[in-house]
mmCIF file of C-alpha atoms in Angstrom:
data_model
loop_
_atom_site.group_PDB
_atom_site.id
_atom_site.type_symbol
_atom_site.label_atom_id
_atom_site.label_comp_id
_atom_site.label_asym_id
_atom_site.label_seq_id
_atom_site.Cartn_x
_atom_site.Cartn_y
_atom_site.Cartn_z
ATOM 1 C CA MET J 185 0.044 0.021 -0.062
ATOM 2 C CA ASP J 186 1.211 3.393 -0.760
ATOM 3 C CA PHE J 187 1.328 6.526 2.033
ATOM 4 C CA LEU J 188 3.121 8.806 0.063
ATOM 5 C CA SER J 189 1.340 12.449 -0.077
ATOM 6 C CA ASN J 190 0.217 13.510 -3.708
ATOM 7 C CA ASP J 191 3.106 16.183 -3.371
ATOM 8 C CA GLU J 192 5.783 13.692 -2.063
ATOM 9 C CA LYS J 193 5.171 11.574 -5.283
ATOM 10 C CA ILE J 194 5.420 14.465 -7.009
ATOM 11 C CA LEU J 195 9.009 15.390 -5.655
ATOM 12 C CA ALA J 196 9.845 11.978 -5.757
ATOM 13 C CA LYS J 197 9.385 11.037 -9.841
ATOM 14 C CA GLU J 198 10.986 14.740 -10.639
ATOM 15 C CA PHE J 199 14.182 13.721 -8.538
ATOM 16 C CA LEU J 200 14.164 10.399 -10.379
ATOM 17 C CA ASP J 201 13.579 11.394 -13.778
ATOM 18 C CA GLN J 202 15.679 15.221 -14.152
ATOM 19 C CA GLY J 203 18.074 14.098 -10.875
ATOM 20 C CA TYR J 204 17.743 16.735 -8.673
ATOM 21 C CA ILE J 205 14.359 18.987 -7.078
ATOM 22 C CA ILE J 206 14.572 22.578 -6.338
ATOM 23 C CA ARG J 207 12.410 23.690 -3.615
ATOM 24 C CA ASP J 208 12.019 26.498 -0.984
ATOM 25 C CA ALA J 209 14.164 26.375 1.881
ATOM 26 C CA ALA J 210 12.168 24.571 4.672
ATOM 27 C CA ASN J 211 14.060 26.756 7.324
ATOM 28 C CA LYS J 212 14.252 30.567 6.104
ATOM 29 C CA ASP J 213 15.657 31.085 9.697
ATOM 30 C CA ALA J 214 18.317 28.642 9.336
ATOM 31 C CA LEU J 215 19.754 29.955 5.895
ATOM 32 C CA ASN J 216 19.457 33.259 7.024
ATOM 33 C CA LYS J 217 21.348 32.635 9.982
ATOM 34 C CA ILE J 218 24.283 30.911 7.773
ATOM 35 C CA HIS J 219 23.809 33.746 5.076
ATOM 36 C CA LYS J 220 24.486 36.483 8.013
ATOM 37 C CA PHE J 221 27.544 34.696 9.213
ATOM 38 C CA VAL J 222 28.915 34.361 5.695
ATOM 39 C CA VAL J 223 28.310 37.994 4.903
ATOM 40 C CA ASN J 224 29.613 39.180 7.800
ATOM 41 C CA MET J 225 33.098 37.415 7.274
ATOM 42 C CA LEU J 226 33.518 39.153 3.826
ATOM 43 C CA VAL J 227 32.488 42.685 5.413
ATOM 44 C CA LYS J 228 35.619 42.410 7.751
ATOM 45 C CA LYS J 229 37.505 41.401 4.554
ATOM 46 C CA GLY J 230 36.204 45.097 3.285
ATOM 47 C CA GLY J 231 33.509 43.386 1.173
ATOM 48 C CA LYS J 232 29.772 44.983 0.893
ATOM 49 C CA SER J 233 27.315 42.128 -0.403
ATOM 50 C CA LEU J 234 28.285 38.886 -1.788
ATOM 51 C CA ASN J 235 27.525 39.200 -5.088
ATOM 52 C CA GLU J 236 29.943 41.987 -5.697
ATOM 53 C CA ALA J 237 33.051 39.876 -3.673
ATOM 54 C CA HIS J 238 34.985 39.966 -6.833
ATOM 55 C CA GLU J 239 35.460 43.813 -6.112
ATOM 56 C CA SER J 240 37.300 43.645 -2.610
ATOM 57 C CA ILE J 241 38.621 40.372 -2.985
ATOM 58 C CA SER J 242 41.313 39.616 -5.769
ATOM 59 C CA VAL J 243 41.768 35.864 -7.522
ATOM 60 C CA ASN J 244 44.592 35.871 -5.663
ATOM 61 C CA GLU J 245 43.363 36.077 -2.469
ATOM 62 C CA LEU J 246 40.509 33.942 -3.142
ATOM 63 C CA ASN J 247 41.495 30.587 -1.983
ATOM 64 C CA ALA J 248 43.179 31.557 1.241
ATOM 65 C CA PHE J 249 39.989 33.405 2.230
ATOM 66 C CA ARG J 250 37.592 30.510 1.298
ATOM 67 C CA LEU J 251 39.400 28.115 3.585
ATOM 68 C CA GLU J 252 39.153 30.562 6.269
ATOM 69 C CA VAL J 253 35.770 30.821 5.773
ATOM 70 C CA ILE J 254 35.247 27.074 5.921
ATOM 71 C CA LYS J 255 37.229 26.893 8.857
ATOM 72 C CA GLU J 256 35.139 29.635 10.684
ATOM 73 C CA ILE J 257 31.560 28.133 9.633
ATOM 74 C CA ASN J 258 32.653 24.306 10.542
ATOM 75 C CA ASN J 259 33.679 25.837 14.048
ATOM 76 C CA LEU J 260 30.202 26.781 14.635
ATOM 77 C CA PRO J 261 28.175 24.569 16.975
ATOM 78 C CA TRP J 262 24.775 25.403 15.526
ATOM 79 C CA LEU J 263 26.261 24.959 11.598
ATOM 80 C CA ARG J 264 25.351 21.265 10.579
ATOM 81 C CA GLU J 265 21.888 21.043 12.383
ATOM 82 C CA ALA J 266 20.899 24.731 10.839
ATOM 83 C CA TYR J 267 22.363 23.287 7.569
ATOM 84 C CA TYR J 268 20.183 19.975 7.799
ATOM 85 C CA GLN J 269 17.065 21.640 8.611
ATOM 86 C CA ILE J 270 16.822 23.630 5.535
ATOM 87 C CA ALA J 271 16.666 20.443 3.767
ATOM 88 C CA LYS J 272 15.255 17.854 6.147
ATOM 89 C CA PRO J 273 11.469 17.488 4.694
ATOM 90 C CA TYR J 274 13.058 16.804 1.362
ATOM 91 C CA LEU J 275 15.793 14.541 2.587
ATOM 92 C CA ASP J 276 12.863 12.465 4.719
ATOM 93 C CA ILE J 277 11.549 11.741 1.098
ATOM 94 C CA LEU J 278 14.274 11.612 -1.097
ATOM 95 C CA VAL J 279 16.900 9.368 1.552
ATOM 96 C CA GLY J 280 15.057 8.827 4.736
ATOM 97 C CA ASN J 281 15.103 9.821 8.160
ATOM 98 C CA GLU J 282 18.135 7.601 9.612
ATOM 99 C CA LEU J 283 21.050 9.684 8.166
ATOM 100 C CA ALA J 284 24.876 10.240 7.892
ATOM 101 C CA MET J 285 25.869 13.727 7.159
ATOM 102 C CA GLN J 286 29.432 15.089 5.751
ATOM 103 C CA LEU J 287 31.404 16.143 8.547
ATOM 104 C CA ARG J 288 32.208 19.594 7.234
ATOM 105 C CA VAL J 289 29.991 21.730 4.953
ATOM 106 C CA ASN J 290 31.942 22.780 1.805
ATOM 107 C CA LEU J 291 31.730 26.582 0.218
ATOM 108 C CA SER J 292 32.450 27.604 -3.165
ATOM 109 C CA ILE J 293 33.282 31.202 -4.294
ATOM 110 C CA GLN J 294 33.440 31.301 -8.246
ATOM 111 C CA MET J 295 34.031 35.115 -9.518
ATOM 112 C CA PRO J 296 33.406 36.247 -12.688
ATOM 113 C CA GLU J 297 36.146 35.571 -15.655
ATOM 114 C CA ASP J 298 38.096 33.209 -12.540
ATOM 115 C CA LYS J 299 39.504 30.363 -14.430
ATOM 116 C CA SER J 300 40.539 29.170 -11.109
ATOM 117 C CA SER J 301 37.836 27.922 -9.527
ATOM 118 C CA LEU J 302 36.671 25.493 -12.139
ATOM 119 C CA LEU J 303 35.416 21.937 -11.550
ATOM 120 C CA PRO J 304 35.371 19.912 -14.552
ATOM 121 C CA VAL J 305 33.013 17.782 -15.455
ATOM 122 C CA HIS J 306 32.597 14.646 -13.321
ATOM 123 C CA ALA J 307 30.514 12.373 -11.199
ATOM 124 C CA ASP J 308 31.478 12.041 -7.689
ATOM 125 C CA THR J 309 31.086 8.097 -7.766
ATOM 126 C CA TRP J 310 33.951 8.326 -10.183
ATOM 127 C CA SER J 311 36.286 9.497 -7.293
ATOM 128 C CA GLY J 312 35.367 7.008 -4.517
ATOM 129 C CA ASP J 313 31.587 8.242 -3.214
ATOM 130 C CA SER J 314 29.109 5.788 -2.602
ATOM 131 C CA PRO J 315 26.054 6.201 -5.289
ATOM 132 C CA TYR J 316 23.631 6.318 -2.094
ATOM 133 C CA GLU J 317 24.646 9.499 -1.586
ATOM 134 C CA VAL J 318 22.624 12.920 -2.347
ATOM 135 C CA VAL J 319 24.250 16.355 -2.113
ATOM 136 C CA VAL J 320 22.269 19.607 -0.917
ATOM 137 C CA TRP J 321 23.732 22.856 -2.362
ATOM 138 C CA ILE J 322 22.675 25.403 -0.562
ATOM 139 C CA PRO J 323 23.341 29.192 -2.835
ATOM 140 C CA LEU J 324 23.788 32.205 -0.938
ATOM 141 C CA VAL J 325 23.110 34.632 -3.810
ATOM 142 C CA ASP J 326 20.865 33.962 -6.536
ATOM 143 C CA CYS J 327 22.179 31.262 -9.069
ATOM 144 C CA TYR J 328 21.854 31.560 -13.133
ATOM 145 C CA ASP J 329 23.744 30.365 -16.432
ATOM 146 C CA THR J 330 27.389 30.321 -16.114
ATOM 147 C CA LYS J 331 26.989 31.142 -12.233
ATOM 148 C CA SER J 332 25.740 28.056 -11.445
ATOM 149 C CA MET J 333 26.409 24.495 -11.834
ATOM 150 C CA TYR J 334 25.524 22.202 -14.693
ATOM 151 C CA LEU J 335 23.928 18.451 -14.292
ATOM 152 C CA LEU J 336 23.776 16.069 -16.979
ATOM 153 C CA ALA J 337 20.325 14.715 -17.250
ATOM 154 C CA PRO J 338 19.813 10.482 -16.125
ATOM 155 C CA LYS J 339 18.867 9.721 -19.864
ATOM 156 C CA ALA J 340 21.977 11.121 -21.449
ATOM 157 C CA ALA J 341 23.988 10.563 -18.194
ATOM 158 C CA LYS J 342 22.962 6.466 -18.738
ATOM 159 C CA ASN J 343 23.920 6.895 -22.605
ATOM 160 C CA LEU J 344 27.427 8.329 -21.664
ATOM 161 C CA SER J 345 27.958 5.687 -19.102
ATOM 162 C CA ASP J 346 27.082 2.957 -21.754
ATOM 163 C CA ASN J 347 29.603 4.262 -24.216
ATOM 164 C CA PHE J 348 32.127 6.065 -21.560
ATOM 165 C CA LYS J 349 34.996 3.852 -23.155
ATOM 166 C CA SER J 350 34.629 6.148 -26.349
ATOM 167 C CA HIS J 351 34.145 9.393 -24.290
ATOM 168 C CA ALA J 352 37.224 8.687 -21.825
ATOM 169 C CA LYS J 353 39.672 8.709 -24.050
ATOM 170 C CA GLY J 354 40.398 12.418 -23.983
ATOM 171 C CA ASN J 355 40.481 15.199 -21.006
ATOM 172 C CA SER J 356 37.705 16.440 -19.285
ATOM 173 C CA GLU J 357 37.409 19.535 -21.741
ATOM 174 C CA GLU J 358 36.801 17.573 -24.370
ATOM 175 C CA LEU J 359 34.213 15.163 -22.567
ATOM 176 C CA PHE J 360 32.189 18.830 -21.824
ATOM 177 C CA ARG J 361 32.275 18.977 -25.482
ATOM 178 C CA THR J 362 30.488 15.479 -25.902
ATOM 179 C CA ILE J 363 27.665 16.158 -23.431
ATOM 180 C CA LYS J 364 27.123 20.285 -23.708
ATOM 181 C CA ASP J 365 23.996 19.858 -25.680
ATOM 182 C CA ASP J 366 22.664 18.088 -22.610
ATOM 183 C CA VAL J 367 23.226 19.424 -19.571
ATOM 184 C CA SER J 368 20.945 21.242 -17.542
ATOM 185 C CA TRP J 369 22.204 24.764 -15.975
ATOM 186 C CA ILE J 370 20.480 24.925 -12.370
ATOM 187 C CA LYS J 371 18.708 27.901 -12.025
ATOM 188 C CA ILE J 372 17.816 28.902 -8.358
ATOM 189 C CA ASN J 373 17.432 31.503 -6.178
ATOM 190 C CA TYR J 374 18.688 32.543 -2.563
ATOM 191 C CA GLY J 375 16.109 31.227 -0.452
ATOM 192 C CA GLU J 376 16.173 27.939 -2.584
ATOM 193 C CA VAL J 377 17.682 24.749 -1.844
ATOM 194 C CA LEU J 378 18.783 22.205 -4.470
ATOM 195 C CA VAL J 379 19.179 18.557 -3.728
ATOM 196 C CA PHE J 380 21.004 17.014 -6.624
ATOM 197 C CA ASN J 381 22.030 12.921 -7.699
ATOM 198 C CA GLN J 382 25.847 12.869 -7.381
ATOM 199 C CA VAL J 383 26.154 10.011 -9.763
ATOM 200 C CA TYR J 384 25.166 12.073 -12.733
ATOM 201 C CA PRO J 385 28.015 14.259 -14.195
ATOM 202 C CA HIS J 386 28.045 17.704 -13.191
ATOM 203 C CA GLY J 387 30.504 20.717 -12.881
ATOM 204 C CA ASN J 388 31.029 24.154 -13.614
ATOM 205 C CA ARG J 389 32.519 26.596 -16.428
ATOM 206 C CA ILE J 390 34.103 30.252 -16.453
ATOM 207 C CA ASN J 391 31.456 32.593 -15.042
ATOM 208 C CA LYS J 392 30.654 34.876 -17.453
ATOM 209 C CA GLU J 393 28.112 36.992 -15.270
ATOM 210 C CA ASN J 394 29.306 39.997 -13.394
ATOM 211 C CA GLU J 395 28.450 38.704 -10.208
ATOM 212 C CA THR J 396 30.398 36.328 -7.787
ATOM 213 C CA ARG J 397 28.901 33.232 -7.105
ATOM 214 C CA TRP J 398 28.527 31.344 -3.604
ATOM 215 C CA SER J 399 27.418 28.137 -2.604
ATOM 216 C CA MET J 400 27.305 25.703 0.076
ATOM 217 C CA ASN J 401 27.426 21.881 -0.493
ATOM 218 C CA CYS J 402 27.304 18.863 2.321
ATOM 219 C CA ARG J 403 26.614 15.082 1.415
ATOM 220 C CA PHE J 404 23.705 13.179 3.402
ATOM 221 C CA LYS J 405 23.276 9.156 2.902
ATOM 222 C CA GLY J 406 21.284 6.480 4.692
ATOM 223 C CA LEU J 407 23.214 5.928 7.564
ATOM 224 C CA PHE J 408 22.895 1.775 6.698
ATOM 225 C CA ALA J 409 23.239 2.269 3.318
ATOM 226 C CA PRO J 410 26.699 0.748 1.557
ATOM 227 C CA TYR J 411 29.157 3.475 2.067
ATOM 228 C CA LYS J 412 32.560 3.209 -0.362
ATOM 229 C CA ASP J 413 35.629 5.304 -0.316
ATOM 230 C CA LYS J 414 34.322 7.798 2.241
ATOM 231 C CA LYS J 415 33.800 6.122 5.624
ATOM 232 C CA ILE J 416 31.351 6.751 8.565
ATOM 233 C CA GLY J 417 32.982 8.137 11.400
ATOM 234 C CA GLU J 418 36.067 9.603 9.187
ATOM 235 C CA PHE J 419 33.904 11.886 6.242
ATOM 236 C CA PHE J 420 30.649 10.929 7.349
ATOM 237 C CA GLU J 421 28.796 11.065 11.169
ATOM 238 C CA PRO J 422 25.142 9.670 11.884
ATOM 239 C CA ILE J 423 22.610 12.617 12.751
#
């Protein structure tokens, strides 16, 4: 017997059909609390707004600043619970309510025309992640076009997988060229949350927009689902 509500069925089908879902943040207070902390760190650096961070931080300073922010936010005792609450009802449906969560939340900052912050096309399972993980990706600014990330749709991803030997002879740039017409560019605003299936190839390109992208990401998986290289107690923690 099926006990799922109609909304739950729609969400699950959407996730299976396109490899991701975008919904309103389930806990806006938690999101705003995280956002405020990150903005305050930028202000201390002399910046005014996240979108305009490139006006106060140089590309050469960017990675050191990003690592500093990651360190500070992960030292906050409330961060991981707040992050979880932003996506909790969607994780309940897609993954379950007995979960393991990544120990550290990550932060990406991508300035306009910055070639140093690129993430070549990849699937996380290609480098040791369990196929039972999902990524909760939270934008701290509105993200669109090249100021966002892309994801290869499930049907196209299956075709790539079935013919991977013919695609894998070149480098990641050549691989992207073969799939670029099939990728979906994620359009998502601050106040929304993206949950995507990291078994599907994804990445980003040079940010050609005139604003800086700020996004956070963290992996969740079923507590008792199989692990791969990233183990419980080392990379994940039960929540």
